[in-house]
Coordinates of C-alpha atoms in Angstrom, one line a residue:
Chain A
M1 CA 0.0 0.0 0.0
S2 CA 2.7 2.5 1.0
K3 CA 4.5 1.8 -2.2
E4 CA 1.8 3.6 -4.1
W5 CA 1.8 6.7 -1.9
P6 CA 4.2 9.5 -2.7
L7 CA 7.1 10.4 -0.4
W8 CA 6.9 13.5 1.8
E9 CA 9.7 15.2 3.7
V10 CA 8.8 16.3 7.2
F11 CA 10.0 19.5 9.0
I12 CA 9.2 20.0 12.7
R13 CA 9.5 23.3 14.6
S14 CA 10.6 22.3 18.1
Q15 CA 10.0 25.7 19.8
H16 CA 8.8 29.1 18.9
G17 CA 11.6 31.2 17.6
L18 CA 13.4 28.3 16.0
A19 CA 13.3 27.3 12.4
H20 CA 11.5 24.2 11.2
K21 CA 14.1 21.4 11.0
H22 CA 14.1 18.4 8.7
V23 CA 13.4 15.2 10.7
G24 CA 12.8 12.6 8.1
S25 CA 10.3 11.4 5.6
L26 CA 7.1 9.3 5.3
H27 CA 4.5 8.1 2.8
A28 CA 1.0 9.5 2.5
P29 CA -1.6 10.0 -0.3
D30 CA -2.0 13.8 0.3
A31 CA -0.8 16.7 2.4
A32 CA -3.5 16.4 5.1
M33 CA -2.7 12.8 5.7
A34 CA 1.0 13.5 5.6
I35 CA 0.5 16.0 8.5
N36 CA -1.4 13.4 10.5
N37 CA 1.2 10.8 9.8
A38 CA 4.0 13.2 10.7
R39 CA 2.3 13.8 14.0
D40 CA 2.1 10.1 14.7
V41 CA 5.6 9.2 13.5
Y42 CA 7.7 12.2 14.4
T43 CA 6.1 14.0 17.4
R44 CA 5.7 11.1 19.8
R45 CA 8.2 12.5 22.3
N46 CA 6.9 16.0 22.7
E47 CA 9.1 17.5 19.9
G48 CA 6.8 19.8 18.1
T49 CA 5.0 23.1 18.0
G50 CA 4.6 23.1 14.2
I51 CA 4.8 20.7 11.2
W52 CA 5.6 21.3 7.6
V53 CA 5.4 18.6 5.0
V54 CA 6.7 18.9 1.4
R55 CA 6.4 16.5 -1.4
A56 CA 9.9 15.0 -1.8
S57 CA 9.5 15.3 -5.6
D58 CA 9.0 19.1 -5.2
I59 CA 12.3 19.7 -3.6
A60 CA 15.1 20.9 -6.0
S61 CA 18.5 19.9 -4.8
S62 CA 22.1 20.9 -5.7
S63 CA 24.2 18.2 -7.2
P64 CA 26.9 16.7 -5.1
A65 CA 29.2 17.1 -8.2
D66 CA 28.9 20.9 -7.8
K67 CA 30.3 20.8 -4.3
G68 CA 33.6 22.4 -5.4
P69 CA 32.4 25.4 -7.4
L70 CA 29.5 26.0 -5.0
F71 CA 31.2 25.8 -1.6
D72 CA 34.9 25.9 -1.8
P73 CA 35.3 29.6 -2.6
S74 CA 33.8 30.5 0.9
N75 CA 36.3 28.4 2.7
S76 CA 38.9 31.0 3.3
K77 CA 36.7 34.0 4.0
V78 CA 36.7 34.0 7.8
Y79 CA 35.7 37.7 7.9
R80 CA 32.2 36.5 6.8
H81 CA 31.7 34.8 10.2
P82 CA 30.0 37.2 12.7
T83 CA 32.4 36.1 15.4
F84 CA 34.0 39.6 15.8
F85 CA 31.0 41.0 17.6
P86 CA 30.3 40.6 21.3
M87 CA 26.9 38.8 21.7
P88 CA 24.6 39.8 24.5
E89 CA 23.9 37.0 27.0
E90 CA 20.1 37.3 26.6
V91 CA 20.1 36.5 22.9
K92 CA 19.4 32.8 22.5
N93 CA 18.9 30.6 19.5
L94 CA 21.3 32.4 17.2
Chain B
M1 CA -23.6 5.4 45.9
R2 CA -20.0 4.4 46.2
D3 CA -20.7 1.1 44.4
E4 CA -22.3 2.8 41.4
K5 CA -19.4 5.2 41.0
L6 CA -17.1 2.2 41.2
E7 CA -19.1 0.3 38.6
F8 CA -19.0 3.3 36.4
L9 CA -15.2 3.7 36.7
F10 CA -14.9 0.0 35.7
R11 CA -16.9 0.7 32.6
L12 CA -14.6 3.6 31.7
G13 CA -11.4 1.9 32.5
D14 CA -12.2 -1.5 31.0
T15 CA -13.5 0.0 27.8
A16 CA -10.3 1.9 27.3
L17 CA -8.2 -1.1 28.3
V18 CA -9.8 -3.6 26.0
L19 CA -9.8 -1.4 23.0
S20 CA -6.1 -0.6 23.7
Q21 CA -5.4 -4.4 23.8
R22 CA -7.2 -4.9 20.4
L23 CA -5.2 -2.1 18.8
T24 CA -2.0 -3.5 20.1
E25 CA -2.7 -6.6 18.2
W26 CA -2.0 -4.6 15.0
V27 CA 1.6 -3.6 16.1
G28 CA 4.0 -4.8 13.5
K29 CA 1.2 -5.8 11.1
G30 CA -0.3 -2.4 10.1
P31 CA -0.9 -1.9 6.3
A32 CA 1.8 0.8 6.3
L33 CA 4.4 1.9 8.8
E34 CA 2.5 5.2 9.3
E35 CA -0.7 3.4 10.1
D36 CA 1.0 1.0 12.4
M37 CA 2.4 3.8 14.5
A38 CA -0.8 5.7 14.5
L39 CA -2.7 2.7 16.0
A40 CA 0.1 2.1 18.5
N41 CA -0.1 5.8 19.6
T42 CA -3.9 5.5 20.0
A43 CA -3.4 2.2 22.0
L44 CA -0.9 4.0 24.3
D45 CA -3.2 6.9 24.9
L46 CA -6.0 4.5 25.8
I47 CA -3.9 2.4 28.1
G48 CA -2.9 5.6 29.9
Q49 CA -6.5 6.5 30.3
A50 CA -7.3 3.0 31.5
R51 CA -4.6 3.2 34.2
L52 CA -6.0 6.5 35.5
W53 CA -9.6 5.2 35.6
L54 CA -8.7 1.8 37.1
A55 CA -6.3 3.3 39.7
Y56 CA -9.1 5.5 40.9
A57 CA -11.5 2.5 40.9
G58 CA -9.0 0.6 43.0
E59 CA -8.8 3.4 45.5
I60 CA -12.6 3.7 45.9
E61 CA -12.9 -0.1 46.1
G62 CA -10.6 0.0 49.1
R63 CA -9.4 -3.6 48.8
G64 CA -5.8 -2.6 48.0
R65 CA -6.0 -3.6 44.3
T66 CA -3.9 -1.6 41.9
E67 CA -4.7 -0.9 38.3
D68 CA -2.4 -3.8 37.3
D69 CA -4.3 -6.2 39.6
L70 CA -7.6 -5.1 38.1
A71 CA -6.3 -5.4 34.6
Y72 CA -4.6 -8.7 34.8
L73 CA -6.3 -10.7 37.5
R74 CA -10.0 -10.3 36.8
D75 CA -12.0 -12.8 34.7
A76 CA -14.2 -11.9 31.7
H77 CA -17.5 -11.6 33.7
E78 CA -15.9 -9.0 36.0
F79 CA -15.0 -6.8 33.0
R80 CA -17.4 -3.9 32.3
N81 CA -16.3 -2.8 28.9
V82 CA -18.9 -2.2 26.1
L83 CA -19.2 -5.0 23.6
L84 CA -18.1 -2.8 20.7
V85 CA -14.4 -2.6 21.8
E86 CA -13.9 -6.4 22.3
Q87 CA -15.0 -7.1 18.7
P88 CA -12.1 -8.7 16.7
N89 CA -9.9 -6.5 14.5
G90 CA -11.1 -8.1 11.3
D91 CA -9.7 -6.4 8.3
Y92 CA -8.6 -2.7 8.4
A93 CA -12.1 -1.5 7.5
D94 CA -13.5 -3.3 10.6
T95 CA -10.7 -1.8 12.8
L96 CA -11.2 1.7 11.5
M97 CA -15.0 1.6 11.6
R98 CA -14.9 0.3 15.2
Q99 CA -12.5 3.1 16.1
F100 CA -14.6 5.8 14.4
L101 CA -17.9 4.6 16.0
F102 CA -16.1 4.5 19.4
D103 CA -14.1 7.8 19.1
S104 CA -17.2 9.8 18.1
W105 CA -19.0 8.5 21.2
H106 CA -15.9 8.7 23.5
L107 CA -15.3 12.4 22.8
L108 CA -18.9 13.3 23.6
L109 CA -18.7 11.2 26.8
L110 CA -15.5 12.8 27.9
D111 CA -16.8 16.3 27.2
G112 CA -19.6 15.6 29.6
L113 CA -17.3 14.0 32.2
A114 CA -14.9 17.0 32.1
A115 CA -17.7 18.9 33.9
S116 CA -18.2 16.2 36.4
A117 CA -19.0 17.0 40.1
D118 CA -16.2 14.5 40.9
E119 CA -13.0 16.5 40.5
R120 CA -10.8 13.6 39.9
I121 CA -13.1 12.3 37.1
A122 CA -13.2 15.8 35.6
A123 CA -9.4 16.1 35.6
I124 CA -8.9 12.6 33.9
A125 CA -11.6 13.4 31.3
D126 CA -10.1 16.8 30.5
K127 CA -6.7 15.2 29.9
A128 CA -8.2 12.3 27.9
R129 CA -10.3 14.4 25.6
K130 CA -7.3 16.2 24.1
E131 CA -6.0 12.8 23.0
V132 CA -9.4 11.6 21.8
T133 CA -10.0 14.7 19.8
Y134 CA -7.1 13.6 17.7
H135 CA -8.2 10.0 17.6
L136 CA -11.5 11.1 16.2
R137 CA -10.0 13.5 13.7
R138 CA -7.9 10.6 12.4
S139 CA -10.5 7.9 12.3
A140 CA -13.1 10.1 10.7
D141 CA -10.6 11.2 8.1
L142 CA -9.8 7.6 7.2
V143 CA -13.5 6.6 7.2
V144 CA -14.2 9.3 4.6
R145 CA -11.1 8.3 2.5
L146 CA -11.9 4.6 2.4
G147 CA -15.7 5.0 2.2
D148 CA -15.3 7.3 -0.7
G149 CA -12.3 5.5 -2.1
T150 CA -12.3 2.5 -4.4
P151 CA -15.3 0.2 -4.9
E152 CA -13.5 -2.4 -2.9
S153 CA -12.7 -0.1 0.1
H154 CA -16.3 1.3 -0.1
R155 CA -17.8 -2.2 0.1
R156 CA -15.6 -3.2 3.0
M157 CA -16.4 0.0 5.0
Q158 CA -20.1 -0.4 4.5
R159 CA -19.9 -4.0 5.5
A160 CA -17.9 -3.1 8.6
L161 CA -20.5 -0.4 9.5
D162 CA -23.4 -2.8 9.1
D163 CA -21.7 -5.6 11.1
L164 CA -20.7 -3.3 14.0
W165 CA -24.0 -1.4 14.1
M166 CA -25.6 -3.7 16.6
F167 CA -23.0 -2.9 19.2
T168 CA -23.7 0.8 19.2
G169 CA -27.0 0.7 21.1
E170 CA -25.2 -0.2 24.3
L171 CA -23.2 3.0 24.2
F172 CA -26.4 5.0 24.9
E173 CA -28.1 2.6 27.3
A174 CA -28.8 4.1 30.7
D175 CA -29.2 1.4 33.2
E176 CA -29.5 2.0 37.0
V177 CA -25.7 2.6 37.3
E178 CA -25.7 5.3 34.7
Q179 CA -28.9 6.8 36.1
A180 CA -27.3 6.9 39.6
V181 CA -24.1 8.6 38.5
E182 CA -26.1 11.1 36.5
A183 CA -28.3 11.9 39.5
Q184 CA -25.1 12.4 41.5
G185 CA -23.8 14.9 38.9
I186 CA -20.8 12.6 38.1
A187 CA -21.7 12.1 34.4
R188 CA -24.1 13.5 31.9
G189 CA -26.8 10.9 30.9
V190 CA -25.5 8.7 28.1
A191 CA -28.9 8.6 26.4
Q192 CA -28.6 12.3 25.8
L193 CA -25.5 11.9 23.8
R194 CA -27.2 9.9 21.1
E195 CA -28.6 12.8 19.1
A196 CA -25.3 14.6 18.9
W197 CA -23.6 11.4 18.1
L198 CA -26.0 10.6 15.3
A199 CA -25.7 14.1 13.8
Q200 CA -22.0 13.9 13.7
L201 CA -22.1 10.3 12.4
Q202 CA -24.4 11.4 9.6
G203 CA -22.0 14.2 8.5
T204 CA -19.1 11.9 8.2
L205 CA -21.0 9.0 6.6
V206 CA -22.5 11.3 3.9
A207 CA -19.0 12.5 3.1
A208 CA -17.9 8.9 3.0
T209 CA -20.8 7.9 0.8
L210 CA -21.8 5.3 3.4
V211 CA -25.4 4.5 4.4
L212 CA -26.4 4.7 8.0
P213 CA -28.0 1.4 9.1
P214 CA -31.6 1.5 10.4
L215 CA -31.9 3.4 13.7
D216 CA -34.4 0.9 15.1
A217 CA -32.2 -2.1 14.3
W218 CA -31.9 -4.8 17.0
M219 CA -29.1 -4.1 19.4
Q220 CA -26.7 -6.3 21.4
R221 CA -26.3 -5.5 25.1
G222 CA -24.7 -6.8 28.2
G223 CA -21.0 -5.8 28.2
K224 CA -21.5 -3.1 30.8
Q225 CA -23.2 -5.7 33.0
G226 CA -20.3 -8.2 32.5
R227 CA -22.0 -10.4 29.8
H228 CA -19.5 -10.5 27.0
S229 CA -19.2 -12.1 23.6
E230 CA -17.2 -15.3 23.0
H231 CA -14.2 -13.1 21.9
M232 CA -13.6 -11.7 25.4
G233 CA -12.0 -14.9 26.9
F234 CA -9.5 -15.2 24.1
L235 CA -8.6 -11.5 24.4
L236 CA -8.0 -11.8 28.1
A237 CA -6.1 -15.0 27.7
E238 CA -3.5 -13.2 25.6
M239 CA -3.5 -10.0 27.7
Q240 CA -3.3 -11.7 31.1
F241 CA -1.0 -14.7 30.1
M242 CA 2.1 -13.5 31.9
Q243 CA 0.5 -12.6 35.2
R244 CA -1.5 -15.8 35.2
A245 CA 1.4 -18.1 34.3
Y246 CA 3.9 -16.2 36.5
P247 CA 1.9 -14.6 39.3
G248 CA 3.5 -11.4 40.6
L249 CA 6.1 -11.3 37.8
Q250 CA 7.7 -7.9 37.3
W251 CA 10.2 -6.5 34.8

């Protein structure tokens, strides 16, 4: 049965203020059921405040072969890291 | 007065416990991983509810029996669950239809109990109805999908509804126990739930293209008084095996 259902990628937001994070995938016939299934498969241990589901086939992905041209040029540019600023203690989740 | 409340708590606890046991039979055998886990989650919610009801029953009874003693060391005639929940899983249509008929009644029942004059009952019901709200959302959704699905799924869902229909009358039967707890303000009268239940059922069944069986059909009864179907002994034999074979076993 599940072989006929499309694959969905599941993103869970664990707390307000945090981004939705990819947690895994599942099979479901449509978005509504994908959300129900995501609730049952991925939020059993009190993980969530929000769920996104996206059809896996709708995700465009970079090719592993492009790794060099895409990512290597930023390797040596430490000045792009915002580590030169003092961060206030109160600011969480950055 | 105490005895009626105790009897009523057994009905609540045993109904949740027995349905939980039935759903647990699906673990590892669900038609899809996602369905398997959803049923297991529902079973866990129900066993949590059963523990709360039966622990309270044990306290009121005052014979020192814990919820485990009550679950594992009573015989079939001492169980007070409704007949609907002990019916075999059958195929997935049977399981889902049983769940939907139960959930839609269960939520109405808990909504009433959340306003109970007994604070402990009100607190348990309030916790449980959040879980059951989701159970109903899920089972109603699947009833619509499969009822209004393929000719094969439609046929199976209609058959499941027709087969299980005779076990729904008992849900709304107000015997002297139910009348007594209603008079004490512990529970809303179950007979009053029927109209709201039917209205909700109609809505879902229309969307599912399923036909409601005759309202005046003959109904089975007896589970709430301890008279069970032949399935009950087998269910308990499996559920209680460890405690019966190895009394007092812990792990």
